[in-house]
Amino acid sequence: MAIGALAFSIGLAACDSPAASQGEAAGVETSTTTLSEADAVTAATGASSVPASAAPAIEGAPTFAALYPGAEADGAPIAANGPSGPGGLITFSTDADPESVVAFYRQRAEKAGLASIMAMNQGEARAYGAAAPGDRGASLQVVASPAEDGQTSVQLSWSAGA
């Protein structure tokens, strides 16, 4: 499951076209849902009730890519530099359900001025992506899926923008 999530995030980052990064693809339909349907799920679940101030900062990450409150990181974040500026990846586990995790990051991304470019529901797994306007803008991708131990396994990747 973790390998699939990693492959999905890498693929999402590689597909950052100028149209998508400018928010023109905000209404793009994914395999099972559209962004407007994801909005309805977020509103119905009240999933964005986690206070933003409770999110621990990740060293070197922009504020929209903070660690989910109460989450336990699987290890140190992996940092990298690229054409879209410094970025990174971290995996962690949390007691929160996948919808709540995605809603939390969606709220943080939108507050930071990023536009939603992708949302996906596949079974109980949830994924979300957002990007700032421009080819070298900031971006965020999150994949959250239930783990066998009852926790939610999360992969969070970001780029701070150039």
PDB file of C-alpha atoms in Angstrom:
ATOM      1  CA  MET A   1       0.000   0.000   0.000  1.00  0.00           C
ATOM      2  CA  ALA A   2       2.827   2.413   0.902  1.00  0.00           C
ATOM      3  CA  ILE A   3       4.625   1.689  -2.386  1.00  0.00           C
ATOM      4  CA  GLY A   4       1.443   2.448  -4.300  1.00  0.00           C
ATOM      5  CA  ALA A   5       1.020   5.733  -2.441  1.00  0.00           C
ATOM      6  CA  LEU A   6       4.641   6.664  -3.139  1.00  0.00           C
ATOM      7  CA  ALA A   7       4.281   5.866  -6.840  1.00  0.00           C
ATOM      8  CA  PHE A   8       1.073   7.920  -6.982  1.00  0.00           C
ATOM      9  CA  SER A   9       2.726  10.961  -5.385  1.00  0.00           C
ATOM     10  CA  ILE A  10       5.790  10.776  -7.601  1.00  0.00           C
ATOM     11  CA  GLY A  11       3.541  10.489 -10.626  1.00  0.00           C
ATOM     12  CA  LEU A  12       1.465  13.437  -9.462  1.00  0.00           C
ATOM     13  CA  ALA A  13       4.556  15.588  -8.975  1.00  0.00           C
ATOM     14  CA  ALA A  14       5.877  14.621 -12.405  1.00  0.00           C
ATOM     15  CA  CYS A  15       2.602  15.625 -14.050  1.00  0.00           C
ATOM     16  CA  ASP A  16       2.761  19.253 -12.882  1.00  0.00           C
ATOM     17  CA  SER A  17       1.940  20.936 -16.176  1.00  0.00           C
ATOM     18  CA  PRO A  18       1.657  24.725 -16.531  1.00  0.00           C
ATOM     19  CA  ALA A  19      -2.128  24.464 -16.869  1.00  0.00           C
ATOM     20  CA  ALA A  20      -2.432  22.426 -13.708  1.00  0.00           C
ATOM     21  CA  SER A  21      -0.119  24.662 -11.718  1.00  0.00           C
ATOM     22  CA  GLN A  22      -2.110  27.712 -12.781  1.00  0.00           C
ATOM     23  CA  GLY A  23      -5.247  26.193 -11.325  1.00  0.00           C
ATOM     24  CA  GLU A  24      -6.884  25.719 -14.729  1.00  0.00           C
ATOM     25  CA  ALA A  25      -7.407  22.035 -13.994  1.00  0.00           C
ATOM     26  CA  ALA A  26      -9.329  22.668 -10.769  1.00  0.00           C
ATOM     27  CA  GLY A  27     -12.392  20.908 -12.146  1.00  0.00           C
ATOM     28  CA  VAL A  28     -10.519  17.879 -13.496  1.00  0.00           C
ATOM     29  CA  GLU A  29     -12.340  14.665 -12.755  1.00  0.00           C
ATOM     30  CA  THR A  30     -10.409  11.826 -11.166  1.00  0.00           C
ATOM     31  CA  SER A  31     -11.133   8.135 -11.300  1.00  0.00           C
ATOM     32  CA  THR A  32     -13.960   8.210  -8.788  1.00  0.00           C
ATOM     33  CA  THR A  33     -14.752  11.773  -7.734  1.00  0.00           C
ATOM     34  CA  THR A  34     -14.504  15.453  -8.625  1.00  0.00           C
ATOM     35  CA  LEU A  35     -13.324  18.289  -6.434  1.00  0.00           C
ATOM     36  CA  SER A  36     -16.896  19.456  -5.871  1.00  0.00           C
ATOM     37  CA  GLU A  37     -17.779  15.991  -4.566  1.00  0.00           C
ATOM     38  CA  ALA A  38     -14.735  16.102  -2.283  1.00  0.00           C
ATOM     39  CA  ASP A  39     -15.970  19.483  -0.987  1.00  0.00           C
ATOM     40  CA  ALA A  40     -19.310  17.876  -0.150  1.00  0.00           C
ATOM     41  CA  VAL A  41     -17.587  15.043   1.719  1.00  0.00           C
ATOM     42  CA  THR A  42     -15.503  17.527   3.703  1.00  0.00           C
ATOM     43  CA  ALA A  43     -18.562  19.605   4.558  1.00  0.00           C
ATOM     44  CA  ALA A  44     -20.609  16.536   5.508  1.00  0.00           C
ATOM     45  CA  THR A  45     -17.941  15.091   7.781  1.00  0.00           C
ATOM     46  CA  GLY A  46     -16.879  18.361   9.392  1.00  0.00           C
ATOM     47  CA  ALA A  47     -13.388  17.019   8.888  1.00  0.00           C
ATOM     48  CA  SER A  48     -11.626  20.370   9.096  1.00  0.00           C
ATOM     49  CA  SER A  49     -12.195  20.767  12.836  1.00  0.00           C
ATOM     50  CA  VAL A  50      -8.506  20.299  13.757  1.00  0.00           C
ATOM     51  CA  PRO A  51      -7.017  23.649  14.843  1.00  0.00           C
ATOM     52  CA  ALA A  52      -4.204  24.744  12.521  1.00  0.00           C
ATOM     53  CA  SER A  53      -2.160  25.930  15.496  1.00  0.00           C
ATOM     54  CA  ALA A  54      -1.931  22.342  16.771  1.00  0.00           C
ATOM     55  CA  ALA A  55       0.098  21.214  13.732  1.00  0.00           C
ATOM     56  CA  PRO A  56       3.825  20.774  14.454  1.00  0.00           C
ATOM     57  CA  ALA A  57       6.151  22.376  11.886  1.00  0.00           C
ATOM     58  CA  ILE A  58       8.324  20.160   9.703  1.00  0.00           C
ATOM     59  CA  GLU A  59      11.868  21.519   9.475  1.00  0.00           C
ATOM     60  CA  GLY A  60      12.426  23.157   6.094  1.00  0.00           C
ATOM     61  CA  ALA A  61       8.796  22.788   4.992  1.00  0.00           C
ATOM     62  CA  PRO A  62       6.376  25.619   4.208  1.00  0.00           C
ATOM     63  CA  THR A  63       3.629  26.226   6.780  1.00  0.00           C
ATOM     64  CA  PHE A  64       1.006  24.465   4.645  1.00  0.00           C
ATOM     65  CA  ALA A  65       3.036  21.222   4.942  1.00  0.00           C
ATOM     66  CA  ALA A  66       3.022  20.884   8.730  1.00  0.00           C
ATOM     67  CA  LEU A  67       2.714  17.497  10.442  1.00  0.00           C
ATOM     68  CA  TYR A  68      -0.868  16.472  11.187  1.00  0.00           C
ATOM     69  CA  PRO A  69      -1.635  17.093  14.896  1.00  0.00           C
ATOM     70  CA  GLY A  70      -0.989  13.991  16.992  1.00  0.00           C
ATOM     71  CA  ALA A  71       0.707  12.164  14.110  1.00  0.00           C
ATOM     72  CA  GLU A  72       3.730   9.952  14.568  1.00  0.00           C
ATOM     73  CA  ALA A  73       6.350  10.341  11.826  1.00  0.00           C
ATOM     74  CA  ASP A  74       7.805   7.123  10.395  1.00  0.00           C
ATOM     75  CA  GLY A  75      11.192   8.850  10.191  1.00  0.00           C
ATOM     76  CA  ALA A  76      12.823  12.122   9.264  1.00  0.00           C
ATOM     77  CA  PRO A  77      11.484  13.927   6.191  1.00  0.00           C
ATOM     78  CA  ILE A  78      13.335  13.424   2.926  1.00  0.00           C
ATOM     79  CA  ALA A  79      14.413  16.791   1.509  1.00  0.00           C
ATOM     80  CA  ALA A  80      15.267  17.677  -2.094  1.00  0.00           C
ATOM     81  CA  ASN A  81      15.786  20.709  -4.325  1.00  0.00           C
ATOM     82  CA  GLY A  82      14.378  21.038  -7.819  1.00  0.00           C
ATOM     83  CA  PRO A  83      13.098  23.512 -10.401  1.00  0.00           C
ATOM     84  CA  SER A  84      10.126  24.254  -8.144  1.00  0.00           C
ATOM     85  CA  GLY A  85      12.350  25.069  -5.180  1.00  0.00           C
ATOM     86  CA  PRO A  86      13.047  23.088  -2.046  1.00  0.00           C
ATOM     87  CA  GLY A  87      10.673  20.251  -1.306  1.00  0.00           C
ATOM     88  CA  GLY A  88      10.290  17.127   0.687  1.00  0.00           C
ATOM     89  CA  LEU A  89       8.397  14.020   1.601  1.00  0.00           C
ATOM     90  CA  ILE A  90       7.374  12.570   4.940  1.00  0.00           C
ATOM     91  CA  THR A  91       5.299   9.555   5.905  1.00  0.00           C
ATOM     92  CA  PHE A  92       3.427   9.241   9.167  1.00  0.00           C
ATOM     93  CA  SER A  93       0.571   7.510  10.978  1.00  0.00           C
ATOM     94  CA  THR A  94      -2.392   9.044  12.761  1.00  0.00           C
ATOM     95  CA  ASP A  95      -5.591   8.001  14.522  1.00  0.00           C
ATOM     96  CA  ALA A  96      -7.603  10.366  12.289  1.00  0.00           C
ATOM     97  CA  ASP A  97      -9.549   8.972   9.341  1.00  0.00           C
ATOM     98  CA  PRO A  98      -8.334   9.629   5.767  1.00  0.00           C
ATOM     99  CA  GLU A  99     -11.087  12.176   5.038  1.00  0.00           C
ATOM    100  CA  SER A 100     -10.114  14.269   8.064  1.00  0.00           C
ATOM    101  CA  VAL A 101      -6.448  14.214   7.097  1.00  0.00           C
ATOM    102  CA  VAL A 102      -7.151  15.338   3.522  1.00  0.00           C
ATOM    103  CA  ALA A 103      -9.567  18.039   4.718  1.00  0.00           C
ATOM    104  CA  PHE A 104      -6.899  19.361   7.105  1.00  0.00           C
ATOM    105  CA  TYR A 105      -4.306  19.718   4.317  1.00  0.00           C
ATOM    106  CA  ARG A 106      -6.835  21.118   1.870  1.00  0.00           C
ATOM    107  CA  GLN A 107      -7.703  23.854   4.367  1.00  0.00           C
ATOM    108  CA  ARG A 108      -4.005  24.676   4.956  1.00  0.00           C
ATOM    109  CA  ALA A 109      -3.253  24.728   1.208  1.00  0.00           C
ATOM    110  CA  GLU A 110      -6.151  27.037   0.424  1.00  0.00           C
ATOM    111  CA  LYS A 111      -5.196  29.345   3.305  1.00  0.00           C
ATOM    112  CA  ALA A 112      -1.682  29.556   1.781  1.00  0.00           C
ATOM    113  CA  GLY A 113      -3.139  30.538  -1.617  1.00  0.00           C
ATOM    114  CA  LEU A 114      -2.732  27.181  -3.360  1.00  0.00           C
ATOM    115  CA  ALA A 115      -5.479  26.074  -5.747  1.00  0.00           C
ATOM    116  CA  SER A 116      -6.941  22.577  -5.620  1.00  0.00           C
ATOM    117  CA  ILE A 117      -5.880  20.632  -8.697  1.00  0.00           C
ATOM    118  CA  MET A 118      -6.711  17.034  -7.773  1.00  0.00           C
ATOM    119  CA  ALA A 119      -8.857  15.015  -5.415  1.00  0.00           C
ATOM    120  CA  MET A 120      -9.351  11.271  -5.477  1.00  0.00           C
ATOM    121  CA  ASN A 121     -11.325   8.739  -3.491  1.00  0.00           C
ATOM    122  CA  GLN A 122     -10.501   5.100  -4.103  1.00  0.00           C
ATOM    123  CA  GLY A 123     -12.101   2.722  -1.653  1.00  0.00           C
ATOM    124  CA  GLU A 124     -11.214   4.128   1.761  1.00  0.00           C
ATOM    125  CA  ALA A 125      -8.052   5.865   0.503  1.00  0.00           C
ATOM    126  CA  ARG A 126      -8.056   9.605  -0.151  1.00  0.00           C
ATOM    127  CA  ALA A 127      -5.653  11.809  -2.102  1.00  0.00           C
ATOM    128  CA  TYR A 128      -5.445  15.547  -2.666  1.00  0.00           C
ATOM    129  CA  GLY A 129      -3.177  17.900  -4.574  1.00  0.00           C
ATOM    130  CA  ALA A 130      -2.864  21.680  -4.702  1.00  0.00           C
ATOM    131  CA  ALA A 131      -0.531  24.103  -6.466  1.00  0.00           C
ATOM    132  CA  ALA A 132       0.230  27.800  -6.660  1.00  0.00           C
ATOM    133  CA  PRO A 133      -0.047  29.602 -10.004  1.00  0.00           C
ATOM    134  CA  GLY A 134       2.969  29.445 -12.285  1.00  0.00           C
ATOM    135  CA  ASP A 135       5.335  26.742 -13.469  1.00  0.00           C
ATOM    136  CA  ARG A 136       7.562  27.067 -10.413  1.00  0.00           C
ATOM    137  CA  GLY A 137       4.941  27.595  -7.745  1.00  0.00           C
ATOM    138  CA  ALA A 138       4.520  25.818  -4.449  1.00  0.00           C
ATOM    139  CA  SER A 139       2.643  22.515  -4.370  1.00  0.00           C
ATOM    140  CA  LEU A 140       1.299  19.946  -1.933  1.00  0.00           C
ATOM    141  CA  GLN A 141       0.208  16.324  -2.354  1.00  0.00           C
ATOM    142  CA  VAL A 142      -1.235  14.092   0.351  1.00  0.00           C
ATOM    143  CA  VAL A 143      -2.299  10.447   0.193  1.00  0.00           C
ATOM    144  CA  ALA A 144      -4.090   8.971   3.221  1.00  0.00           C
ATOM    145  CA  SER A 145      -5.180   5.347   3.483  1.00  0.00           C
ATOM    146  CA  PRO A 146      -6.302   3.025   6.252  1.00  0.00           C
ATOM    147  CA  ALA A 147      -3.607   0.738   7.622  1.00  0.00           C
ATOM    148  CA  GLU A 148      -4.091  -2.775   8.983  1.00  0.00           C
ATOM    149  CA  ASP A 149      -3.482  -1.594  12.567  1.00  0.00           C
ATOM    150  CA  GLY A 150      -6.524   0.720  12.485  1.00  0.00           C
ATOM    151  CA  GLN A 151      -4.411   3.831  11.985  1.00  0.00           C
ATOM    152  CA  THR A 152      -4.262   5.969   8.854  1.00  0.00           C
ATOM    153  CA  SER A 153      -1.019   5.848   6.869  1.00  0.00           C
ATOM    154  CA  VAL A 154      -0.184   9.201   5.276  1.00  0.00           C
ATOM    155  CA  GLN A 155       2.333  10.333   2.701  1.00  0.00           C
ATOM    156  CA  LEU A 156       2.806  14.090   2.447  1.00  0.00           C
ATOM    157  CA  SER A 157       4.976  15.726  -0.215  1.00  0.00           C
ATOM    158  CA  TRP A 158       5.523  19.379  -0.965  1.00  0.00           C
ATOM    159  CA  SER A 159       7.478  21.967  -2.892  1.00  0.00           C
ATOM    160  CA  ALA A 160       7.990  25.441  -1.437  1.00  0.00           C
ATOM    161  CA  GLY A 161       8.114  27.112  -4.866  1.00  0.00           C
ATOM    162  CA  ALA A 162      11.015  28.864  -6.565  1.00  0.00           C
TER     163      ALA A 162
END
